[in-house]
Short mmCIF file of C-alpha atoms in Angstrom, two decimals:
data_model
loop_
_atom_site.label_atom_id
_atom_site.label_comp_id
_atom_site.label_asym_id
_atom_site.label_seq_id
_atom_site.Cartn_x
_atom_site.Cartn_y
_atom_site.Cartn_z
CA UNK T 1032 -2.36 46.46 24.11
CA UNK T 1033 -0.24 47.13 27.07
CA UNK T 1034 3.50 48.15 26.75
CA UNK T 1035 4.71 44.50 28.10
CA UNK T 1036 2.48 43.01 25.50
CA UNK T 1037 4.10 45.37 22.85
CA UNK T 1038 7.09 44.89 23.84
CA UNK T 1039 6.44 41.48 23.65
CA UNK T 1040 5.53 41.63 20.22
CA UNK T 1041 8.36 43.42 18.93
CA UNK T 1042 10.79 41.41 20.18
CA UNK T 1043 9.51 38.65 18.84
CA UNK T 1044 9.00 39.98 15.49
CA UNK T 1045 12.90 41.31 16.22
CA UNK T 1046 13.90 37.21 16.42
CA UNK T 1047 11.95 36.45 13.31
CA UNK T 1048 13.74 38.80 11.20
CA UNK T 1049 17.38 38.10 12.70
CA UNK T 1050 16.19 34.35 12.26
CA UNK T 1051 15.19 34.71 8.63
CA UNK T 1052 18.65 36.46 7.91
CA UNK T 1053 20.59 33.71 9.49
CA UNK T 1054 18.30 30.60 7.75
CA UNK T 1055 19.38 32.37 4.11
CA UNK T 1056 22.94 32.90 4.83
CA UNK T 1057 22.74 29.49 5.70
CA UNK T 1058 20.91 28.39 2.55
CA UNK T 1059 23.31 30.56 0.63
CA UNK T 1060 26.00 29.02 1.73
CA UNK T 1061 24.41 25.52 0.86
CA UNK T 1062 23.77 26.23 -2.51
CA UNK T 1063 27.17 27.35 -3.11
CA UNK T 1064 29.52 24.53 -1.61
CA UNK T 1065 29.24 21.94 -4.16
CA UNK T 1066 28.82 19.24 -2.12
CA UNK T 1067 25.83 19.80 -0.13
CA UNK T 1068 23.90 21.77 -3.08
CA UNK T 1069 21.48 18.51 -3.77
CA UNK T 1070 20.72 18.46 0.11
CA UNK T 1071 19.83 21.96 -0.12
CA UNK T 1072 17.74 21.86 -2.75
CA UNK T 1073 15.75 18.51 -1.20
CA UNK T 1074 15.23 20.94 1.76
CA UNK T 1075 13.56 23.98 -0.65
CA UNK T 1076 9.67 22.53 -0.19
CA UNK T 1077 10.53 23.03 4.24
CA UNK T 1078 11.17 26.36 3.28
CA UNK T 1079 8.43 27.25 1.25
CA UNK T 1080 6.63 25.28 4.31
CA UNK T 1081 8.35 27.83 6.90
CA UNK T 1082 7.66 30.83 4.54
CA UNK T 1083 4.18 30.69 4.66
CA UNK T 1084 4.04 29.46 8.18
CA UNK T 1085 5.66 32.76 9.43
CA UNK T 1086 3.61 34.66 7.36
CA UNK T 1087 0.29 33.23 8.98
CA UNK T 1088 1.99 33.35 12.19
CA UNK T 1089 2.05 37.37 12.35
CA UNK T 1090 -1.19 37.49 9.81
CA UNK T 1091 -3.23 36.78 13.39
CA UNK T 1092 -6.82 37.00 11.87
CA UNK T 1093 -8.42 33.82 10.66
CA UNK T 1094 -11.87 34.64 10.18
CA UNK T 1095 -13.59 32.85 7.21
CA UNK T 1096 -13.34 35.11 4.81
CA UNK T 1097 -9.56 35.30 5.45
CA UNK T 1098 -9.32 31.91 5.59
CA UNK T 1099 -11.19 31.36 2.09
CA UNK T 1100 -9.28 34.18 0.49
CA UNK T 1101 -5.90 32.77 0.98
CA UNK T 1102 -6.86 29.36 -0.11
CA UNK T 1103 -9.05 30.52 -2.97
CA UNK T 1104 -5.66 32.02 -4.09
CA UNK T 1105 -3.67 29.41 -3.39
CA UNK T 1106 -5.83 27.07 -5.54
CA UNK T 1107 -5.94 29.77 -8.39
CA UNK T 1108 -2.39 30.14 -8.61
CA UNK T 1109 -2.06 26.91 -8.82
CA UNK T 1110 -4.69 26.10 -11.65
CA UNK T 1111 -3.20 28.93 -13.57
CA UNK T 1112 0.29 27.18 -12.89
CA UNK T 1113 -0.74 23.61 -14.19
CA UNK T 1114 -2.70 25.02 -17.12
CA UNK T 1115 0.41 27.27 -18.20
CA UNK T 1116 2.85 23.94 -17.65
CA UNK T 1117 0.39 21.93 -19.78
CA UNK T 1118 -0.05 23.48 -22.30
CA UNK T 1119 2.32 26.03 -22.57
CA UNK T 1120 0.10 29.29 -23.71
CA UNK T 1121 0.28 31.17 -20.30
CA UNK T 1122 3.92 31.71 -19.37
CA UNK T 1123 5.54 29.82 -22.35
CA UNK T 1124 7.15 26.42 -22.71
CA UNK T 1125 8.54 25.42 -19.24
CA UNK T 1126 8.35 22.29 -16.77
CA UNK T 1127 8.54 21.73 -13.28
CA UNK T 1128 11.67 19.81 -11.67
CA UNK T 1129 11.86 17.78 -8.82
CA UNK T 1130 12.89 20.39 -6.07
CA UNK T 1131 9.72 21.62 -5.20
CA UNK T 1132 8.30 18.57 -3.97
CA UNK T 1133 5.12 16.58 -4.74
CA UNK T 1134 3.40 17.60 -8.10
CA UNK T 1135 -0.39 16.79 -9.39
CA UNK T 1136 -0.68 17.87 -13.08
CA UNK T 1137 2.99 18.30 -13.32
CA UNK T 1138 2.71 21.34 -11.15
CA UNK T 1139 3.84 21.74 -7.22
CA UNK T 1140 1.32 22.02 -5.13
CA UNK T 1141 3.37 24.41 -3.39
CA UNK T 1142 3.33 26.68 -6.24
CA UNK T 1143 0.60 28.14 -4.88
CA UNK T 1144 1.56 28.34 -1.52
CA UNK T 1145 4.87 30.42 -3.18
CA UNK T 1146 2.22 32.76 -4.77
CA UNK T 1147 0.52 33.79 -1.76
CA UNK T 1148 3.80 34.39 0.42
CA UNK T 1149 5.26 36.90 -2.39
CA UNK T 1150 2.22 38.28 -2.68
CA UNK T 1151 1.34 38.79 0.29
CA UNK T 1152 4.39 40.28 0.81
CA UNK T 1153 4.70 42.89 -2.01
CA UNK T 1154 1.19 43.86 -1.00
CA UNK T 1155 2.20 44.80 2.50
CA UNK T 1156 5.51 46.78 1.72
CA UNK T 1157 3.65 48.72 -1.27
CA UNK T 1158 0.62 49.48 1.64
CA UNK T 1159 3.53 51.11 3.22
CA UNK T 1160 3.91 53.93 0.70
CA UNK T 1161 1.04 56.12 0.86
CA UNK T 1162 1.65 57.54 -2.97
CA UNK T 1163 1.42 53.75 -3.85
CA UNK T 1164 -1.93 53.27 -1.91
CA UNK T 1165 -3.78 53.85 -4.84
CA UNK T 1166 -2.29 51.19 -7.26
CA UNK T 1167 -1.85 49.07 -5.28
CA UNK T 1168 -2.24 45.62 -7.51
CA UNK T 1169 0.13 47.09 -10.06
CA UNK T 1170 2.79 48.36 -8.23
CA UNK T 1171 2.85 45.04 -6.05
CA UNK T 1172 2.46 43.43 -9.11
CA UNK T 1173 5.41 45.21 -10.69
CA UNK T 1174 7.53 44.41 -7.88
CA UNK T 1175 6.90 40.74 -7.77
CA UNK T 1176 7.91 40.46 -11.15
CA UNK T 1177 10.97 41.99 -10.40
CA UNK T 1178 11.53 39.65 -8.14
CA UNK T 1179 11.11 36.65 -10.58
CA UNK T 1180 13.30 38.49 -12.85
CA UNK T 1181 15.82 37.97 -10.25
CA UNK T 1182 14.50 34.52 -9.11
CA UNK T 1183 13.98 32.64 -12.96
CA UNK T 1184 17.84 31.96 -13.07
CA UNK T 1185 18.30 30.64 -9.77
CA UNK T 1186 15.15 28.35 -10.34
CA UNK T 1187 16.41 26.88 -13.17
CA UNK T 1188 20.04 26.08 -11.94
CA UNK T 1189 18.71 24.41 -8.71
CA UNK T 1190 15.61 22.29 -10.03
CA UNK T 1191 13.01 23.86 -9.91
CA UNK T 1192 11.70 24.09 -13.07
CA UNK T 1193 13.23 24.97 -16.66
CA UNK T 1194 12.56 26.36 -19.33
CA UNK T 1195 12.71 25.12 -23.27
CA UNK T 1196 16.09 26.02 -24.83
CA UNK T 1197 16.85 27.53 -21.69
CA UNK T 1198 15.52 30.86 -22.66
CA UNK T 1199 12.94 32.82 -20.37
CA UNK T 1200 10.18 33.94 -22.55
CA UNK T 1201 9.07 37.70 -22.11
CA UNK T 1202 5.50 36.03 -22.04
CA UNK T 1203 6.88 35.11 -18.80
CA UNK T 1204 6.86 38.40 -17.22
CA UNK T 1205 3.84 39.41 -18.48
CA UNK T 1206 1.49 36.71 -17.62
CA UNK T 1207 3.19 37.16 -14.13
CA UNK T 1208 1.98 40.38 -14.23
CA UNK T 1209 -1.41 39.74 -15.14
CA UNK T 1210 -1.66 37.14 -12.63
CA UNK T 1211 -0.24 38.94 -9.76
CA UNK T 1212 -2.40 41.91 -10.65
CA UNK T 1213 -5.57 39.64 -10.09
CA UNK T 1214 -4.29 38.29 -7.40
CA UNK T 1215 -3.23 41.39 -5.19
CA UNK T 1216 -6.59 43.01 -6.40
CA UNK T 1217 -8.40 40.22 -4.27
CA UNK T 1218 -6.37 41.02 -1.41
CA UNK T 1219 -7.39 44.78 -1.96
CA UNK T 1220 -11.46 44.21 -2.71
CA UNK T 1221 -11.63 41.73 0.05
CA UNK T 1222 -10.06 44.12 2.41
CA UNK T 1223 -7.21 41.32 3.35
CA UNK T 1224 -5.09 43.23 6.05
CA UNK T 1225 -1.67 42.54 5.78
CA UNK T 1226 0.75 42.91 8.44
CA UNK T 1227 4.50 44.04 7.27
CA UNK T 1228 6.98 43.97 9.41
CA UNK T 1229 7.95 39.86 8.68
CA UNK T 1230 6.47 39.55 5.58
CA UNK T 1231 8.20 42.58 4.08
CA UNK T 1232 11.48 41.46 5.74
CA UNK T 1233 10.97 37.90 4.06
CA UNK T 1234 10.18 39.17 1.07
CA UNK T 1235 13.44 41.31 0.81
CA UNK T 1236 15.80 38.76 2.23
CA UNK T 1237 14.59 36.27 -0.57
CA UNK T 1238 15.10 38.63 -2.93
CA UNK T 1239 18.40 39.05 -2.08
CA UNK T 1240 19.00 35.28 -1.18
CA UNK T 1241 18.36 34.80 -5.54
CA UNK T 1242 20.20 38.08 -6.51
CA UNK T 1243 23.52 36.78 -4.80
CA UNK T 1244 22.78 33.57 -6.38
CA UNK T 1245 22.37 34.93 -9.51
CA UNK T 1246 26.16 36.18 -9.13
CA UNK T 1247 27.85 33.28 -7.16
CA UNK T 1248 25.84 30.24 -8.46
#
């Protein structure tokens, strides 16, 4: 790769990043002016949408096996998702609201789509650390349920999905866990490459796009 052509890269990588922290201030300050909070939340399945588009957009290599691992997870998330809303044994006693747009067993279809963005993501910034390099799928794992720790409140105040009696089940967090563990392990035995720089940078601004929320909301 030349310098232009790395140059090149890095800038644009530079834009993503500053664009990504001016699209959540943005959203934060949605959610938190009363009056356009329902508009915001119509608008959460275009981010999703733009999530995953930015993370394919830097991934850059779409051979087929790439291609069938993301959608393989996609599609497993999502089964495990409509199984755990249906009956209930997975995650615990929860439904799906209307904010995450168009549902087919009374699951998003973008719930998977969420899935492989955060994991994705976690993978890449725990690759970063070479005493993590070995464990991989559980510290990723670990770190993406930290992040719903942080998310389940916000998710629940803005429609997109609750939970009976209002109380987050510690079933929750472990089946999250388990799942993500299974699901970063592909990435590793299939030799996904992830690339960090966005993805990481997405990840964290989300992260702290829910905790603020968690405060303010």
């Amino acid at each position: 790769m030349s310098w232009i052509d790395n140059h090149s890269k890095q800038l644009t990588e530079k834009r993503v990043k500053l664009f990504l922290i001016i699209y959540y201030s943005v959203g934060l300050a949605g959610f938190l002016i009363p009056g356009s909070r329902s508009l915001f939340e119509a608008l959460i399945p275009l981010s999703v949408l733009i999530n995953l588009f930015l993370v394919l957009l830097f991934h850059k290599l779409f051979d087929q096996r790439h291609v069938l691992v993301f959608l393989g997870v996609m599609l497993f998330t999502f089964a495990v998702e409509a199984i755990g809303t249906k009956t209930g044994l997975l995650f615990g006693s929860y439904f799906y609201g209307p904010s995450l747009g168009f549902k087919v067993f009374e699951t998003p279809l973008l719930i998977g789509v969420n899935w492989l963005v955060l994991a994705y993501g976690a993978t890449a910034i725990v690759r970063s650390f070479k005493a993590l390099r070995r464990w991989v799928p559980f510290s990723a794992a670990a770190l993406m349920v930290v992040f719903d720790f942080i998310m389940e409140p916000v998710a629940m105040k803005t429609g997109m999905w609750s939970w009976a009696h209002d109380v987050i089940p510690l079933q929750n967090y472990l089946m999250w866990f388990f799942v993500a563990v299974i699901v970063v392990g592909v990435l590793e035995l299939t030799a996904i490459k992830t690339v960090k720089p966005v993805a990481a940078r997405l990840f964290w601004v989300q992260m702290v796009f829910f905790l603020v929320l968690n405060f303010f909301l």
